[in-house]
Amino acid sequence: QVQLQESGPGLVKASETLSLTCTVSGGSISSGSFYWSWIRQPAGKGLEWIGRIYTSGSTNYNPSLKSRVTISVEASKNQFSLNLTSVTAADTAVYFCARDHCRGSSTTCYSHYWGQGMLVAVSS
Amino acid sequence: QSVLTQPPSASGTPGQSVTISCSGSNSNIGRKTVNWYHQLPGTAPKVVIYSNNQRPSGVPDRFSGSKSGTSASLAISGLQSEDEGDYYCAGWDDSLNCWVFGGGTKLTVL
């Protein structure tokens, strides 16, 4: 059974960089044809897709965050990471990592396995 | 303001049926498939419908999805208390080149 677990600082200062890691167990991050995604959810609000990385290393980002986001894979550690620069209070949210399964094309996917989520607060 | 539009709330009594709508545009639902996620408080979302009308293994056949034009719907029959929670529709947007979500619908089983 594939499992994902987010980790990183739970508190980040405004204007600094938020860095989170998602550790994958129960399967290799390099095998298969999967996308690895980050999604976030401010308290009491809806889901916001941040971006994803494919097994090959290609990425897609939410245009509203693109200038500040980098997603990367560290295959040797079976992890993928999220870096979000110049954070503000608006970036305070629960951050989820997920493995996406795709059928036929890169736009017919769904997030099948999710991490439990990690709350990251931005302090002023 | 979400790209996909859902009603903020829905409700029904045990055993009843309920339908949740999701409205989009020609750049997303109109040309791409739709997924539906169910989220309980404090937990990660779980997919209940993918590719408009496909149920993952383990999801009861009480859940069904459909799509017509730029709108999609999630129908739940034989409502049970465990069906309570938030439901989100999601799809790829060709103009934004990213996944977009609906604002979520809070389902209450009365």
Short mmCIF file of C-alpha atoms in Angstrom, two decimals:
data_model
loop_
_atom_site.label_atom_id
_atom_site.label_comp_id
_atom_site.label_asym_id
_atom_site.label_seq_id
_atom_site.Cartn_x
_atom_site.Cartn_y
_atom_site.Cartn_z
CA GLN A 1 0.00 0.00 0.00
CA VAL A 2 1.41 3.35 -1.04
CA GLN A 3 1.68 5.91 1.73
CA LEU A 4 2.72 9.55 1.64
CA GLN A 5 3.87 11.71 4.55
CA GLU A 6 4.48 15.45 4.57
CA SER A 7 7.22 16.91 6.72
CA GLY A 8 8.88 20.25 7.32
CA PRO A 9 8.63 23.35 9.51
CA GLY A 10 5.17 24.10 10.81
CA LEU A 11 5.97 27.79 11.18
CA VAL A 12 7.59 30.04 8.60
CA LYS A 13 8.31 33.75 8.85
CA ALA A 14 6.77 36.11 6.35
CA SER A 15 8.95 36.82 3.29
CA GLU A 16 10.91 33.60 3.82
CA THR A 17 10.69 30.28 1.96
CA LEU A 18 8.31 27.47 2.85
CA SER A 19 9.93 24.09 2.26
CA LEU A 20 8.08 20.81 2.59
CA THR A 21 9.01 17.24 1.77
CA CYS A 22 6.73 14.34 0.93
CA THR A 23 8.18 10.91 1.68
CA VAL A 24 6.72 8.03 -0.30
CA SER A 25 6.62 4.49 1.04
CA GLY A 26 5.24 1.27 -0.40
CA GLY A 27 6.47 2.04 -3.89
CA SER A 28 9.28 3.73 -5.78
CA ILE A 29 8.79 7.33 -6.79
CA SER A 30 10.72 6.57 -9.97
CA SER A 31 8.66 3.64 -11.19
CA GLY A 32 5.40 3.78 -13.01
CA SER A 33 3.90 6.76 -14.76
CA PHE A 34 2.62 8.96 -12.02
CA TYR A 35 2.36 12.63 -11.24
CA TRP A 36 3.27 13.78 -7.74
CA SER A 37 1.24 16.76 -6.62
CA TRP A 38 0.95 19.40 -3.93
CA ILE A 39 -2.45 20.79 -2.91
CA ARG A 40 -3.22 23.17 -0.07
CA GLN A 41 -6.25 24.18 1.96
CA PRO A 42 -6.53 27.30 4.14
CA ALA A 43 -8.49 26.77 7.32
CA GLY A 44 -12.21 26.57 6.61
CA LYS A 45 -11.70 27.04 2.88
CA GLY A 46 -11.51 24.95 -0.25
CA LEU A 47 -8.74 23.09 -2.02
CA GLU A 48 -6.12 24.86 -4.14
CA TRP A 49 -3.86 22.96 -6.52
CA ILE A 50 -0.24 24.14 -6.27
CA GLY A 51 1.52 22.03 -8.86
CA ARG A 52 2.88 18.64 -9.84
CA ILE A 53 5.94 16.84 -11.09
CA TYR A 54 6.03 13.85 -13.39
CA THR A 55 8.28 10.83 -13.01
CA SER A 56 10.40 12.27 -15.83
CA GLY A 57 10.86 15.54 -13.93
CA SER A 58 8.54 17.76 -15.98
CA THR A 59 6.41 20.14 -13.93
CA ASN A 60 3.15 22.08 -14.06
CA TYR A 61 2.32 24.90 -11.67
CA ASN A 62 -0.75 26.92 -10.75
CA PRO A 63 -0.27 30.19 -12.65
CA SER A 64 -1.28 32.16 -9.56
CA LEU A 65 1.72 30.71 -7.70
CA LYS A 66 4.10 29.90 -10.54
CA SER A 67 6.56 32.71 -9.89
CA ARG A 68 7.12 31.48 -6.33
CA VAL A 69 6.87 27.67 -6.59
CA THR A 70 9.36 24.94 -7.30
CA ILE A 71 8.58 21.22 -7.07
CA SER A 72 11.42 18.73 -7.31
CA VAL A 73 12.07 15.03 -6.85
CA GLU A 74 14.87 13.36 -4.90
CA ALA A 75 14.56 9.81 -6.19
CA SER A 76 17.35 8.41 -4.01
CA LYS A 77 15.32 9.31 -0.92
CA ASN A 78 11.95 8.46 -2.49
CA GLN A 79 10.82 11.99 -1.79
CA PHE A 80 9.51 15.01 -3.60
CA SER A 81 9.57 18.55 -2.32
CA LEU A 82 7.79 21.88 -2.45
CA ASN A 83 9.50 25.26 -2.17
CA LEU A 84 7.32 28.37 -1.95
CA THR A 85 9.21 31.65 -1.73
CA SER A 86 8.28 35.06 -0.30
CA VAL A 87 5.43 33.70 1.82
CA THR A 88 2.73 35.84 3.37
CA ALA A 89 -0.11 35.16 5.77
CA ALA A 90 -2.20 34.11 2.76
CA ASP A 91 0.03 31.04 2.41
CA THR A 92 -1.02 29.71 5.82
CA ALA A 93 -2.76 26.42 5.06
CA VAL A 94 -2.75 22.66 5.40
CA TYR A 95 -0.48 21.33 2.68
CA PHE A 96 -1.19 17.91 1.15
CA CYS A 97 0.99 15.82 -1.11
CA ALA A 98 -0.60 13.27 -3.41
CA ARG A 99 0.09 10.68 -6.10
CA ASP A 100 -1.94 11.16 -9.25
CA HIS A 101 -3.11 8.36 -11.48
CA CYS A 102 -3.67 9.26 -15.12
CA ARG A 103 -5.72 7.52 -17.77
CA GLY A 104 -4.69 8.17 -21.32
CA SER A 105 -3.43 11.73 -20.96
CA SER A 106 -1.85 14.10 -18.47
CA THR A 107 -5.15 15.93 -18.05
CA THR A 108 -7.29 12.93 -17.19
CA CYS A 109 -5.80 12.21 -13.79
CA TYR A 110 -7.03 12.00 -10.26
CA SER A 111 -5.28 12.17 -6.90
CA HIS A 112 -5.55 8.65 -5.55
CA TYR A 113 -3.11 8.50 -2.64
CA TRP A 114 -2.81 11.46 -0.26
CA GLY A 115 -0.68 12.37 2.70
CA GLN A 116 -2.46 13.25 5.91
CA GLY A 117 -1.71 16.93 5.44
CA MET A 118 0.52 19.32 7.34
CA LEU A 119 -0.40 22.70 8.75
CA VAL A 120 2.04 25.44 7.90
CA ALA A 121 1.53 28.84 9.50
CA VAL A 122 3.19 32.03 8.33
CA SER A 123 4.10 34.47 11.09
CA SER A 124 4.62 38.18 10.61
CA GLN B 1 -13.55 32.83 -6.34
CA SER B 2 -13.28 29.26 -7.64
CA VAL B 3 -13.07 28.47 -11.34
CA LEU B 4 -15.66 25.71 -10.88
CA THR B 5 -18.92 26.64 -9.16
CA GLN B 6 -20.66 24.44 -6.61
CA PRO B 7 -23.54 25.14 -4.23
CA PRO B 8 -22.15 25.78 -0.74
CA SER B 9 -24.47 23.31 0.92
CA ALA B 10 -26.76 20.34 0.36
CA SER B 11 -28.74 18.12 2.67
CA GLY B 12 -30.94 15.07 2.83
CA THR B 13 -32.31 12.52 5.24
CA PRO B 14 -31.03 8.96 5.51
CA GLY B 15 -32.14 6.89 2.56
CA GLN B 16 -32.85 9.89 0.35
CA SER B 17 -30.97 10.87 -2.78
CA VAL B 18 -29.04 14.09 -3.27
CA THR B 19 -27.32 15.67 -6.26
CA ILE B 20 -24.45 18.14 -6.16
CA SER B 21 -23.74 20.26 -9.22
CA CYS B 22 -20.50 21.66 -10.58
CA SER B 23 -20.52 24.35 -13.23
CA GLY B 24 -17.52 25.27 -15.34
CA SER B 25 -16.70 26.49 -18.82
CA ASN B 26 -15.48 25.34 -22.22
CA SER B 27 -11.88 25.52 -21.06
CA ASN B 28 -12.39 22.95 -18.30
CA ILE B 29 -15.50 20.79 -17.87
CA GLY B 30 -16.58 21.44 -21.44
CA ARG B 31 -13.58 19.58 -22.82
CA LYS B 32 -12.08 17.65 -19.91
CA THR B 33 -13.16 14.98 -17.46
CA VAL B 34 -14.31 15.70 -13.92
CA ASN B 35 -13.33 14.13 -10.60
CA TRP B 36 -15.18 14.29 -7.31
CA TYR B 37 -13.58 14.18 -3.87
CA HIS B 38 -15.10 13.64 -0.44
CA GLN B 39 -13.41 15.18 2.60
CA LEU B 40 -14.18 14.61 6.25
CA PRO B 41 -13.02 17.23 8.81
CA GLY B 42 -9.32 16.99 9.56
CA THR B 43 -8.61 14.39 6.90
CA ALA B 44 -7.32 14.28 3.35
CA PRO B 45 -9.81 14.22 0.48
CA LYS B 46 -10.71 10.88 -1.04
CA VAL B 47 -11.71 10.41 -4.66
CA VAL B 48 -15.23 9.03 -5.08
CA ILE B 49 -15.67 9.58 -8.84
CA TYR B 50 -13.03 10.04 -11.55
CA SER B 51 -13.29 10.55 -15.30
CA ASN B 52 -16.86 11.86 -14.97
CA ASN B 53 -18.49 8.61 -13.91
CA GLN B 54 -15.94 6.04 -12.80
CA ARG B 55 -15.95 4.73 -9.24
CA PRO B 56 -12.65 3.67 -7.66
CA SER B 57 -12.55 0.30 -6.01
CA GLY B 58 -14.20 0.44 -2.62
CA VAL B 59 -16.59 3.31 -3.36
CA PRO B 60 -20.20 2.16 -3.07
CA ASP B 61 -22.36 2.15 -6.19
CA ARG B 62 -24.62 4.63 -4.38
CA PHE B 63 -22.23 7.23 -5.80
CA SER B 64 -22.54 8.15 -9.46
CA GLY B 65 -21.30 10.96 -11.65
CA SER B 66 -22.37 12.52 -14.89
CA LYS B 67 -21.38 15.36 -17.19
CA SER B 68 -23.23 17.38 -19.78
CA GLY B 69 -21.71 20.31 -21.62
CA THR B 70 -19.96 22.56 -19.13
CA SER B 71 -21.61 21.08 -16.04
CA ALA B 72 -21.13 17.95 -13.99
CA SER B 73 -23.10 16.31 -11.20
CA LEU B 74 -22.48 13.93 -8.35
CA ALA B 75 -25.45 11.89 -7.22
CA ILE B 76 -25.62 9.99 -3.96
CA SER B 77 -28.52 7.62 -3.40
CA GLY B 78 -29.53 5.92 -0.18
CA LEU B 79 -27.87 8.61 1.93
CA GLN B 80 -25.99 7.41 4.98
CA SER B 81 -24.55 9.34 7.88
CA GLU B 82 -21.02 8.59 6.75
CA ASP B 83 -21.71 10.47 3.52
CA GLU B 84 -21.59 13.76 5.42
CA GLY B 85 -18.68 16.04 4.72
CA ASP B 86 -17.38 18.30 2.00
CA TYR B 87 -17.48 17.38 -1.67
CA TYR B 88 -15.24 18.98 -4.28
CA CYS B 89 -15.33 18.73 -8.04
CA ALA B 90 -12.07 19.08 -9.95
CA GLY B 91 -10.91 19.19 -13.52
CA TRP B 92 -8.10 20.33 -15.77
CA ASP B 93 -8.36 23.81 -17.23
CA ASP B 94 -6.81 24.15 -20.68
CA SER B 95 -6.60 27.94 -20.51
CA LEU B 96 -4.90 28.04 -17.11
CA ASN B 97 -2.97 24.82 -17.80
CA CYS B 98 -3.65 23.60 -14.29
CA TRP B 99 -6.08 21.65 -12.13
CA VAL B 100 -8.99 23.65 -10.77
CA PHE B 101 -11.37 22.85 -7.95
CA GLY B 102 -14.89 23.84 -7.10
CA GLY B 103 -15.42 25.76 -3.89
CA GLY B 104 -16.85 22.69 -2.19
CA THR B 105 -20.32 21.62 -1.07
CA LYS B 106 -21.00 20.75 2.54
CA LEU B 107 -23.36 17.78 2.67
CA THR B 108 -25.43 17.33 5.81
CA VAL B 109 -27.39 14.17 6.50
CA LEU B 110 -30.27 15.30 8.67
#
